[in-house]
Coordinates of C-alpha atoms in Angstrom, one line a residue:
X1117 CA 105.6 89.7 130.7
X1118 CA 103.9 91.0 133.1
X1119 CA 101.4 89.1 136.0
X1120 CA 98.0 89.9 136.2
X1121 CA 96.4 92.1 139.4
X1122 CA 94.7 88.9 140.6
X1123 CA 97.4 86.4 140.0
X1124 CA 100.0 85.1 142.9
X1125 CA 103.2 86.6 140.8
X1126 CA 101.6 89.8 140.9
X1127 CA 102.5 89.9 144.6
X1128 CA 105.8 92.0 145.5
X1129 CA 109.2 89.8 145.7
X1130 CA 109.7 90.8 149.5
X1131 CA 105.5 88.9 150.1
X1132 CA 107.2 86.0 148.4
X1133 CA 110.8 85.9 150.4
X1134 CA 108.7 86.6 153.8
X1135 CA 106.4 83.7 153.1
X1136 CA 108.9 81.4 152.3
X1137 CA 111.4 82.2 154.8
X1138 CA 109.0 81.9 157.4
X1139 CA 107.8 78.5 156.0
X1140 CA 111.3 77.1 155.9
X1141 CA 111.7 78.0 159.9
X1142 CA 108.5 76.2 161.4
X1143 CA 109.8 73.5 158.8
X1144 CA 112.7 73.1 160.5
X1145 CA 111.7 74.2 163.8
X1146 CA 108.9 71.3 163.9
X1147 CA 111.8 68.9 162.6
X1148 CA 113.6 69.6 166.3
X1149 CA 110.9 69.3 168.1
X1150 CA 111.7 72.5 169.4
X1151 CA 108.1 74.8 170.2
X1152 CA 107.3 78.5 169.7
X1153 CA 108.6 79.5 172.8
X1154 CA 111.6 77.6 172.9
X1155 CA 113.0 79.0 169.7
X1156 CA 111.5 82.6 170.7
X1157 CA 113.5 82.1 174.0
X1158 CA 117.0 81.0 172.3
X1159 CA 116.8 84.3 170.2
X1160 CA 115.2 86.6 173.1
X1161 CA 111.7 87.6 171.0
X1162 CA 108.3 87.0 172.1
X1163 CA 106.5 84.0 170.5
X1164 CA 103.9 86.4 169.0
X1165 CA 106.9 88.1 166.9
X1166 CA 108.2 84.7 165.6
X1167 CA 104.6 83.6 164.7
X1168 CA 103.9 86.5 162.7
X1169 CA 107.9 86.1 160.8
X1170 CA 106.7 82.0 160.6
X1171 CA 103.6 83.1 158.9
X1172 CA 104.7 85.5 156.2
X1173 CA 103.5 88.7 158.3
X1174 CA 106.2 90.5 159.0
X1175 CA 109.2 89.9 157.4
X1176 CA 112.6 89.4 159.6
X1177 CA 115.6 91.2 160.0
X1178 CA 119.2 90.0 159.1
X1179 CA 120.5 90.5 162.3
X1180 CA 117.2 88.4 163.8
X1181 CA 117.3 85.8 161.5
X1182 CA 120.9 85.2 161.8
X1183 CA 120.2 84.2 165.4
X1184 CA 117.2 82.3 164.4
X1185 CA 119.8 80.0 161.9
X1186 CA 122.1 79.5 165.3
X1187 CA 119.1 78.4 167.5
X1188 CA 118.3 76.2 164.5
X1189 CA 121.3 74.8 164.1
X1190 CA 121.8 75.7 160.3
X1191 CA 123.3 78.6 158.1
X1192 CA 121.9 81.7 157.1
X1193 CA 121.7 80.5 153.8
X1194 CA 119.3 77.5 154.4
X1195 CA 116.8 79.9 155.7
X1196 CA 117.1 82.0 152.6
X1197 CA 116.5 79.4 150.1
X1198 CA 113.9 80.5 147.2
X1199 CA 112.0 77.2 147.4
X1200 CA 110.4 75.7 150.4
X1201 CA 111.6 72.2 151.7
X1202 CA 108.6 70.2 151.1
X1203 CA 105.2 69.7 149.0
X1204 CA 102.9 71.1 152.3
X1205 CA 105.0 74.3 152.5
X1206 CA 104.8 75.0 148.6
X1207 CA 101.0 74.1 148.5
X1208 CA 100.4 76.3 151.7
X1209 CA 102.5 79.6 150.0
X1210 CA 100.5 79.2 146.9
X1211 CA 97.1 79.7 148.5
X1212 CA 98.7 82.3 150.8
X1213 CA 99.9 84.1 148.2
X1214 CA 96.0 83.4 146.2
X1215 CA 93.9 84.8 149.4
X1216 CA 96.2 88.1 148.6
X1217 CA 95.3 88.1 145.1
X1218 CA 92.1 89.6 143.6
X1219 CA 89.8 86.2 142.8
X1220 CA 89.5 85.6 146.6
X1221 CA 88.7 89.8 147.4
X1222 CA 86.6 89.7 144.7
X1223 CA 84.7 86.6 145.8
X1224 CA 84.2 88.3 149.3
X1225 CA 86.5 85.2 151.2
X1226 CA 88.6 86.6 154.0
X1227 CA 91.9 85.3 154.5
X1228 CA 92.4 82.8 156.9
X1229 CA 94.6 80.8 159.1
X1230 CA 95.9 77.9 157.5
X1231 CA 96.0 75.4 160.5
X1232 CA 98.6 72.2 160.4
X1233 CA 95.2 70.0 161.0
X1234 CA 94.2 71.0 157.6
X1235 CA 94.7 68.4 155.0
X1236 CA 97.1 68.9 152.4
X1237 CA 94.3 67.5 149.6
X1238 CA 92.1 70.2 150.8
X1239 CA 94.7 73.0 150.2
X1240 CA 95.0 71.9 146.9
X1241 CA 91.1 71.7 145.8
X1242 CA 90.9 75.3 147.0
X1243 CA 94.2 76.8 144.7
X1244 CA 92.7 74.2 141.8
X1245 CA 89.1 75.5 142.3
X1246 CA 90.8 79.0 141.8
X1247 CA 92.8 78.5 139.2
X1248 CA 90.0 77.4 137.3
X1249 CA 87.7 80.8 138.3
X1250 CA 90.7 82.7 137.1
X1251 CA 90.5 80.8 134.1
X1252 CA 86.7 81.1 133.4
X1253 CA 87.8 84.7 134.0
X1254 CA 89.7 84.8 132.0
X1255 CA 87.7 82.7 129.0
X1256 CA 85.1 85.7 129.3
X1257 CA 87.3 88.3 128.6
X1258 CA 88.9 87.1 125.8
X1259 CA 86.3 88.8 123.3
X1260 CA 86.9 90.3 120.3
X1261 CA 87.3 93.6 122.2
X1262 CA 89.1 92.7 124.3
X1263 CA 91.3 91.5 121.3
X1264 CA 91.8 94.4 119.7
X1265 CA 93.0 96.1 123.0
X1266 CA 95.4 94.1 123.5
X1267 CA 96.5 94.4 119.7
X1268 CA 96.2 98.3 120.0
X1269 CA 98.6 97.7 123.5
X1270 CA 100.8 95.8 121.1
X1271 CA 100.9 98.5 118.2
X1272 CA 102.2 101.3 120.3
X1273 CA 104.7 99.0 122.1
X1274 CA 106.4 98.2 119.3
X1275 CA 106.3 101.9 117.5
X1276 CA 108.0 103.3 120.8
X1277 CA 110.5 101.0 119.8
X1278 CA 110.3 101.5 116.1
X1279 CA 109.4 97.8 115.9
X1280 CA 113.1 96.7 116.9
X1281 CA 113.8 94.4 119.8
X1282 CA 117.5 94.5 120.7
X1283 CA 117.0 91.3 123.0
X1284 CA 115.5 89.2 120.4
X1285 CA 118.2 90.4 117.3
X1286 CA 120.8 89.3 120.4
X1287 CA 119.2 86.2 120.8
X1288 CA 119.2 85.4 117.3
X1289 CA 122.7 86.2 117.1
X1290 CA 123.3 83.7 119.7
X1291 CA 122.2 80.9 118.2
X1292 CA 123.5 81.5 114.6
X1293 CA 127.0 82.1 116.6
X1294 CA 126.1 78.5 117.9
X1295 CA 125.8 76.4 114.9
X1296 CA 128.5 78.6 113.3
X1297 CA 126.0 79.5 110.3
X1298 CA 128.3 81.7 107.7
X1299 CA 125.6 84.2 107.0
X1300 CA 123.5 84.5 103.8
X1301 CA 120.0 82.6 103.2
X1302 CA 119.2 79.7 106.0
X1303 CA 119.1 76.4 105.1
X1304 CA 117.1 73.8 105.9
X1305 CA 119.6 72.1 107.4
X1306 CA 120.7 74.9 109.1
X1307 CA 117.5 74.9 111.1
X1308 CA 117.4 71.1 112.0
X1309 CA 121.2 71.6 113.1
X1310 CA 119.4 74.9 115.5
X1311 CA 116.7 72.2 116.4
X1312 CA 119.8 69.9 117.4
X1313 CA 121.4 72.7 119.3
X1314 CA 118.2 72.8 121.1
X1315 CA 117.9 69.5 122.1
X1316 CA 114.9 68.4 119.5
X1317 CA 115.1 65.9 116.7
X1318 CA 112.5 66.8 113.7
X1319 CA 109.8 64.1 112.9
X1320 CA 106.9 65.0 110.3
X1321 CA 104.1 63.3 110.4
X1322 CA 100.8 63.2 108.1
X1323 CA 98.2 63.5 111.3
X1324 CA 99.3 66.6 112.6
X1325 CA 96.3 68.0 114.7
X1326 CA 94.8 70.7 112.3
X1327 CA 94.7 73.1 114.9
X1328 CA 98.5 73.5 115.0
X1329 CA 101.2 74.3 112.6
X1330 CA 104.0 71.6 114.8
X1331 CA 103.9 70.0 118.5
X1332 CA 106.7 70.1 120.9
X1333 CA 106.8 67.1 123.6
X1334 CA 109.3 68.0 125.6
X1335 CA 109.7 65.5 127.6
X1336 CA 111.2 63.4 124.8
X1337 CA 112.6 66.2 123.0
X1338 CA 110.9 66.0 119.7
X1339 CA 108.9 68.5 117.4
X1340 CA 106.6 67.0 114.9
X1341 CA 105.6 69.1 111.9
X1342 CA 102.8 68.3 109.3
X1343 CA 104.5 66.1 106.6
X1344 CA 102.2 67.9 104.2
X1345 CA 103.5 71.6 103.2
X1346 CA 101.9 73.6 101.5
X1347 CA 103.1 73.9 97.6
X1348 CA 103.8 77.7 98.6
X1349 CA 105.1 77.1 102.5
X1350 CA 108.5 77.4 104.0
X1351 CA 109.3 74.6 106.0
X1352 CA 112.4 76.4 107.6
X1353 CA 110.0 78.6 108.6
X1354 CA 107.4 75.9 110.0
X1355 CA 110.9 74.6 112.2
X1356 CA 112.2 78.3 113.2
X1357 CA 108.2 79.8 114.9
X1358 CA 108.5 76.1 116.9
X1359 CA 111.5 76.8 118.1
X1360 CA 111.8 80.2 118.8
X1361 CA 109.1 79.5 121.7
X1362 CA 111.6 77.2 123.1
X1363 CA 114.6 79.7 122.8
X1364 CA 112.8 82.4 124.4
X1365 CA 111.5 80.4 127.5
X1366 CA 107.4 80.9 126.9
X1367 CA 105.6 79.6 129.5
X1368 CA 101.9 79.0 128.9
X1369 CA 100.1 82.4 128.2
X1370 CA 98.5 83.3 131.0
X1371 CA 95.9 85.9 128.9
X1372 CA 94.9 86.8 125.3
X1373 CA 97.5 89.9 125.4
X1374 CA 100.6 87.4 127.0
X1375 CA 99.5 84.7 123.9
X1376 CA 99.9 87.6 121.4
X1377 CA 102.9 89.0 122.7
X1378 CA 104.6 85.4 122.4
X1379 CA 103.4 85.1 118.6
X1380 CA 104.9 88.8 118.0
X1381 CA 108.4 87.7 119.6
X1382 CA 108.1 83.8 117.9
X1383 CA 107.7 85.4 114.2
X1384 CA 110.1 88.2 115.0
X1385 CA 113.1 85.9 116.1
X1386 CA 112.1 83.4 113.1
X1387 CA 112.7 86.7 110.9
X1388 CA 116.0 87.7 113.0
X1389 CA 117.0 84.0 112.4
X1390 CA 116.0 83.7 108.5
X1391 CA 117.7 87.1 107.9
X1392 CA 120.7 87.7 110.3
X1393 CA 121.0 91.2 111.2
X1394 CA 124.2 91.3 110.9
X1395 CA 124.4 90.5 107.6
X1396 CA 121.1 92.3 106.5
X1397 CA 121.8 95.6 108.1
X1398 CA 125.2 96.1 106.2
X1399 CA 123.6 95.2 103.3
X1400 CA 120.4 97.7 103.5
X1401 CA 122.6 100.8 104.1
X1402 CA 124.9 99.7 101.3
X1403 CA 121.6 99.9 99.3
X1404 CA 120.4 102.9 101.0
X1405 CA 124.0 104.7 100.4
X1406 CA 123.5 103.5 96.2
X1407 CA 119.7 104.5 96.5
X1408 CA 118.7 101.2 95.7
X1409 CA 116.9 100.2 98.4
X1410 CA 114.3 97.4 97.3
X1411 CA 111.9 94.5 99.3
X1412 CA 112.3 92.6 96.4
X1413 CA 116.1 92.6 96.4
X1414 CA 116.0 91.6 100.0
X1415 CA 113.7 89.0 99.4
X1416 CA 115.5 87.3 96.9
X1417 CA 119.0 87.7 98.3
X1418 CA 117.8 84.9 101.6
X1419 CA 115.1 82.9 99.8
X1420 CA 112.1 83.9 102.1
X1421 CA 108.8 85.3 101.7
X1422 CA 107.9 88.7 100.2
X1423 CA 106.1 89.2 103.7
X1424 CA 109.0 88.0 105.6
X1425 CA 111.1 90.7 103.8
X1426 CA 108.5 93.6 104.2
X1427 CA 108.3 92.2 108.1
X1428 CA 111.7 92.6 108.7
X1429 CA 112.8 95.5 107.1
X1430 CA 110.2 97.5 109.0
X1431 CA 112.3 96.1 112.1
X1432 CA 115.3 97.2 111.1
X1433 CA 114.6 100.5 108.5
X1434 CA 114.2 103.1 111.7
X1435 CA 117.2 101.4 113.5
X1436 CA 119.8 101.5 111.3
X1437 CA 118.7 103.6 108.5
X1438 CA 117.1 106.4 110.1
X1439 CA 113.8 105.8 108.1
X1440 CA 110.3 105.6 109.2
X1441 CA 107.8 103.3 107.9
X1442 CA 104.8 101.8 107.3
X1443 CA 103.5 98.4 106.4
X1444 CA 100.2 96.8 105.0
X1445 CA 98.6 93.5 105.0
X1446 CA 95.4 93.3 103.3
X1447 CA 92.8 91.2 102.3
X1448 CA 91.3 90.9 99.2
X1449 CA 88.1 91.7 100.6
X1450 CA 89.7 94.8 101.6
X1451 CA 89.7 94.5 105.3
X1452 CA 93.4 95.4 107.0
X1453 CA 94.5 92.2 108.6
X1454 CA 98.0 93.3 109.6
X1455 CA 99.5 96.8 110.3
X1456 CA 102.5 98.7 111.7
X1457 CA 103.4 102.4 111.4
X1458 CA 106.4 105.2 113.0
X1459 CA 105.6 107.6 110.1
X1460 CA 102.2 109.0 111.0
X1461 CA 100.7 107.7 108.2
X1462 CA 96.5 108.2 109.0
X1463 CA 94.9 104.3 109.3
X1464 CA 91.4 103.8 109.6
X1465 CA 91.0 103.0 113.0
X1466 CA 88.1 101.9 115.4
X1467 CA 87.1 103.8 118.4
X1468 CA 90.1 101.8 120.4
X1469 CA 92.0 102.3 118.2
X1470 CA 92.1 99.3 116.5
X1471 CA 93.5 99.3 112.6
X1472 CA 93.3 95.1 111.7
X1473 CA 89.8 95.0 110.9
X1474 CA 89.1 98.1 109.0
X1475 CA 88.7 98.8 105.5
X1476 CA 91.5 99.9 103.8
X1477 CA 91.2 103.1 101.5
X1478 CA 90.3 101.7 97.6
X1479 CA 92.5 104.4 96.9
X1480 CA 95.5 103.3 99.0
X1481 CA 98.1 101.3 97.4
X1482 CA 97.4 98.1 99.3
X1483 CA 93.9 98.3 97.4
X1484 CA 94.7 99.1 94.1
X1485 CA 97.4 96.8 93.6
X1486 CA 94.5 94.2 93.2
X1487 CA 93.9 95.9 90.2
X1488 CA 96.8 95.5 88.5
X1489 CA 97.5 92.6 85.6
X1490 CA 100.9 92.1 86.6
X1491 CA 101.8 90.3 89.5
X1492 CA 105.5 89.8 88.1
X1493 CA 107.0 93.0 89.6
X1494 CA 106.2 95.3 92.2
X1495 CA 103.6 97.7 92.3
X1496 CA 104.4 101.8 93.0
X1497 CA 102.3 104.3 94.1
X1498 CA 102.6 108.0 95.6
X1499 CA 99.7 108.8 97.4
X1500 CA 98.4 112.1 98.5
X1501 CA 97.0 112.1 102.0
X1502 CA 95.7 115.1 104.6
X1503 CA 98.7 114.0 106.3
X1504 CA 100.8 114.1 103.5
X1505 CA 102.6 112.3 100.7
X1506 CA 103.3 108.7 101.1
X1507 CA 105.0 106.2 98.3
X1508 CA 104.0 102.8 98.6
X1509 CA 105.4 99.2 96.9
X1510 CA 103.1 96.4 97.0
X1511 CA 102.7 92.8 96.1
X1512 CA 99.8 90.3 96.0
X1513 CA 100.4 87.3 97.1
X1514 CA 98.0 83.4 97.7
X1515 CA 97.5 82.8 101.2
X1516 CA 94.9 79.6 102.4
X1517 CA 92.5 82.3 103.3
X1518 CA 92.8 83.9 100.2
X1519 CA 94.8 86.7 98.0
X1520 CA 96.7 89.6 100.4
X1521 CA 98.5 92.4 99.2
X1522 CA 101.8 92.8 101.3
X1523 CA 103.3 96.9 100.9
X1524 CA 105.8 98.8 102.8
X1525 CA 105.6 102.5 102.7
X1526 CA 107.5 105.8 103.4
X1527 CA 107.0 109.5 103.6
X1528 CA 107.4 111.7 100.5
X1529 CA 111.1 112.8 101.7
X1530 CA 112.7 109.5 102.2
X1531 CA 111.6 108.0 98.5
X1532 CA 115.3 108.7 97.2
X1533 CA 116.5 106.1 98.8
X1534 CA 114.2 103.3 96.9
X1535 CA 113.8 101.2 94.1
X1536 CA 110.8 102.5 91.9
X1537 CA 110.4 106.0 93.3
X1538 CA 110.2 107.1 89.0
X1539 CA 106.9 105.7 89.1
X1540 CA 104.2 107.9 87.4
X1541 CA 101.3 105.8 89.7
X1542 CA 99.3 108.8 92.0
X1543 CA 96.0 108.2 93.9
X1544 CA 94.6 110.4 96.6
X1545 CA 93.0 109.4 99.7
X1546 CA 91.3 111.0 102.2
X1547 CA 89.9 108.0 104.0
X1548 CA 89.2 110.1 107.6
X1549 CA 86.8 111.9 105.4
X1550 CA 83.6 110.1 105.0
X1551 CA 83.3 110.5 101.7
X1552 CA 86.8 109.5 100.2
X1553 CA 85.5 105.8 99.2
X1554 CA 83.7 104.7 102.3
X1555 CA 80.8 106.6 101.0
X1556 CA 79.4 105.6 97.1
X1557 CA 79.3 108.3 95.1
X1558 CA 76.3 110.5 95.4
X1559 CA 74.4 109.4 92.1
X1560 CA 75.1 106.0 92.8
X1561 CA 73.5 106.3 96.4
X1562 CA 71.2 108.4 95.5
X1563 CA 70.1 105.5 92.8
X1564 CA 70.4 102.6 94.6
X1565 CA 69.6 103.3 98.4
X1566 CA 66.2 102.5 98.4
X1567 CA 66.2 99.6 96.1
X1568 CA 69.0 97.2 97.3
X1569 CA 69.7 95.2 100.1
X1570 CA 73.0 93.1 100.4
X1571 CA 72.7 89.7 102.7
X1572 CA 75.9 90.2 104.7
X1573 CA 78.6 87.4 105.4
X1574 CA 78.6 88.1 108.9
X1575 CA 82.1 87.2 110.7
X1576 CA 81.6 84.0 112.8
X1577 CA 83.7 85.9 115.5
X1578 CA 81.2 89.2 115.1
X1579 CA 78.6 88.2 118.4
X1580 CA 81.1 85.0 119.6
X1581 CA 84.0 85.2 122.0
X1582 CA 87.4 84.4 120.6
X1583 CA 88.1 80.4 120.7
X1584 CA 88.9 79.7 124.3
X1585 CA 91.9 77.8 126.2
X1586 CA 95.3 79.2 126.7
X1587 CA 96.4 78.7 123.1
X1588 CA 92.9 80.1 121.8
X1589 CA 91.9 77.7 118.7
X1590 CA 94.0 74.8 119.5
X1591 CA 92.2 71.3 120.8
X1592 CA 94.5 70.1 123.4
X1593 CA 92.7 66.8 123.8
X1594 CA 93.6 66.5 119.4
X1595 CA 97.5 67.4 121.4
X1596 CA 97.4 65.7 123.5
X1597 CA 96.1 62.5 121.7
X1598 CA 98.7 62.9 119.2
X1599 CA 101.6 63.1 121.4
X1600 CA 100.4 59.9 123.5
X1601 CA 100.5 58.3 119.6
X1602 CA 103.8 59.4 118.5
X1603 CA 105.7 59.1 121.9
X1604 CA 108.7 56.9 121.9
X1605 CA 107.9 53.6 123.9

């Protein structure tokens, strides 16, 4: 992840390593009573030079701070320590490193001289005074604009990588290699043995805040889930996205695009985790090589969602079967709520760029399989695009908010390889042209027009910022509560 312009880790590692080095040698310098002038004259500098090394200015050579060490009375090494040596040092870096940063510029203060007759309490109102201003920052940004950037950053991010990270699958590996699982579907018991691993013990509990789908206090090394699942959830699943924060070291999100990022990599290790890819990638090029590929197959040969199976076969289709693809999640409403693409297939988008959000084509598959009386077996479709000819399978499936049809998609040339590519189902779409569906036809409109008006269900997020915090949605007080309930006495 990366640090924002304004924030103290956005500095360079040499301003870090010159303020803390020159911390640790007034620290120790003060400790033998030795002055400026009396350490500048053991190592033959002017006291002006060492000043400017003490306060982060300029940063020392080896040969220079060798002979400092000497003067000093200590090794190299206890100069170039990564951590200061007490609470004042580490409290006066911070707001060193904050007067660099972009808050203070922006605010028009000038960096200044932090004096040793300045109290320590002070120091730390200013860095929590602007912490919170980058906060409130922060808080203002995160609109639903500013959303869909971040999701757009997101999207391309993981189609230059055709949606495959090595360092998650690796990581997965790592811990199935750990608790010696055999391969196949994932037990239950399986992922409280993971949680073991980890150093958790499971605990469900009926008052889960609602805001939250589990709770980690990790200071006692516990997770609590909602003792209530869903007739339809997974509660290896619940266990694995709790988890898979811990695995990959998240630290608090730090802006809407770092919370989305973490929620990408949390589903995809839970996906790597439920369906091994070492196991599934064998398997889907065993399929491929029998032109039998099929999301249902997959689905039902690890006991996980049809979503889950569409979700991960887009990560590992381009990688190790040499196929692009393309994957739907729609509402009923028709409004695209999730979306990934490496085959050029045309998306509605917004003028960022943005596809979740838009109307899906009534003509695309994703739409049409609403239609459809049978929600037994898949649903096939070929449709033909300016772009060309897709072929699309698709399933509907309950959600809490609602029916969402769930498809995965390829290009015209790389249908052999799949289960249902004999289906006689054909629509056409042109959805970049106005008048493909967005537009009623032109007797209805022509009818209607003048004589109608809908009342529209506005979205609550439409003229409101996105919920606020650094988990956006979640009540940390309802958290926080709960955890001061449940903690072991």
């Amino acid at each position: 992840m990366t640090a924002s312009p304004g924030s103290a880790s956005a500095l360079t590692e040499d301003d870090t390593d010159a303020l803390t080095i020159g911390r640790r040698i007034r620290q120790l310098r003060t400790a033998r009573a030795m002055t400026l002038e009396d350490l500048a004259s053991a190592v033959d500098r002017a006291p002006s030079q060492l000043s400017m090394i003490e306060t982060g200015k300029r940063e020392p050579k080896l040969t220079l701070l060798q002979a400092i060490a000497r003067a000093l009375g200590v090794g190299i090494d206890a100069l170039l320590e990564g951590e200061p040596l007490d609470e004042r040092s580490a409290v006066e870096i911070a707001l060193e490193r904050a007067m660099k940063g972009q808050t203070f510029r922006a605010l028009g203060i000038e960096p200044f001289r932090i004096g040793k007759t300045v109290p320590t309490d002070a120091l730390k109102a200013l860095l929590a005074l602007h912490s919170e201003i980058d906060r409130l920052k922060d808080e203002r940004a995160a609109t639903p604009e500013e959303a869909r950037r971040a999701n757009v950053e997101l999207r391309h991010l993981m189609r230059s990588q055709n949606n495959y990270f090595a360092d998650l699958e690796a990581t997965a590996g790592e811990i199935l290699a750990a608790v010696r699982h055999p391969g196949g579907p994932l037990t239950q018991r399986t992922a409280s043995e993971i949680a073991a691993y980890l150093g958790f013990t499971l605990h469900y509990a009926p008052d889960l805040p609602q805001t939250t789908r589990s709770v980690a206090d990790l200071a006692n090394g516990r997770l609590y889930l909602s003792s209530r699942v869903p007739a339809k959830g997974d509660a290896r699943t619940a266990v694995l996205q709790a988890l898979s924060s811990r695995m990959l070291g998240h630290a608090e999100p730090r802006s809407y695009a770092e919370f989305l990022r973490q929620r990408v990599e949390t589903n995809y290790l839970t996906g790597a985790l439920l369906m091994p890819e070492a196991h599934v990638a064998p398997a889907l090029k065993d399929a491929k090589q029998r032109r039998a590929i099929s999301i249902e197959d997959l689905r039902d040969a690890y006991s996980v969602s049809y979503e889950t199976a569409a979700h991960r076969f887009t990560n590992l289709a381009t990688e190790h079967l040499d196929i692009s693809v393309h994957f739907l999640k729609v509402h009923e409403s028709g409004t695209i709520t999730k979306a990934y693409e490496n085959d050029d297939v045309n998306f509605p988008t917004d003028r960022l760029g943005a596809i979740e959000g838009q109307m899906c084509c009534r003509r695309w598959t994703s739409r049409v399989v609403f239609d459809e009386d049978d929600r037994f077996n898949p649903y096939y479709q070929y449709t033909d695009t300016g772009n060309g000819t897709y072929w699309c399978t698709a399933r509907v499936e309950a959600s809490s908010e609602g029916l969402h049809s769930v498809s995965v998609g390829v290009r015209f040339d790389d249908t052999r390889w799949f289960v249902g590519r004999d289906t006689t189902n054909r629509g056409v779409s042109n959805h970049s042209v106005e008048a493909c569906c967005r537009r009623a036809p032109a007797d209805l409109e022509e009818r209607w027009r003048e004589h109608s008006w809908p009342n529209v269900k506005t979205p609550r997020t439409l003229l409101a910022t996105l919920p606020t915090g650094a988990f956006p949605g979640v009540d940390t007080t309802d958290v926080y509560e709960f955890l001061e309930a449940h903690a072991p006495r």
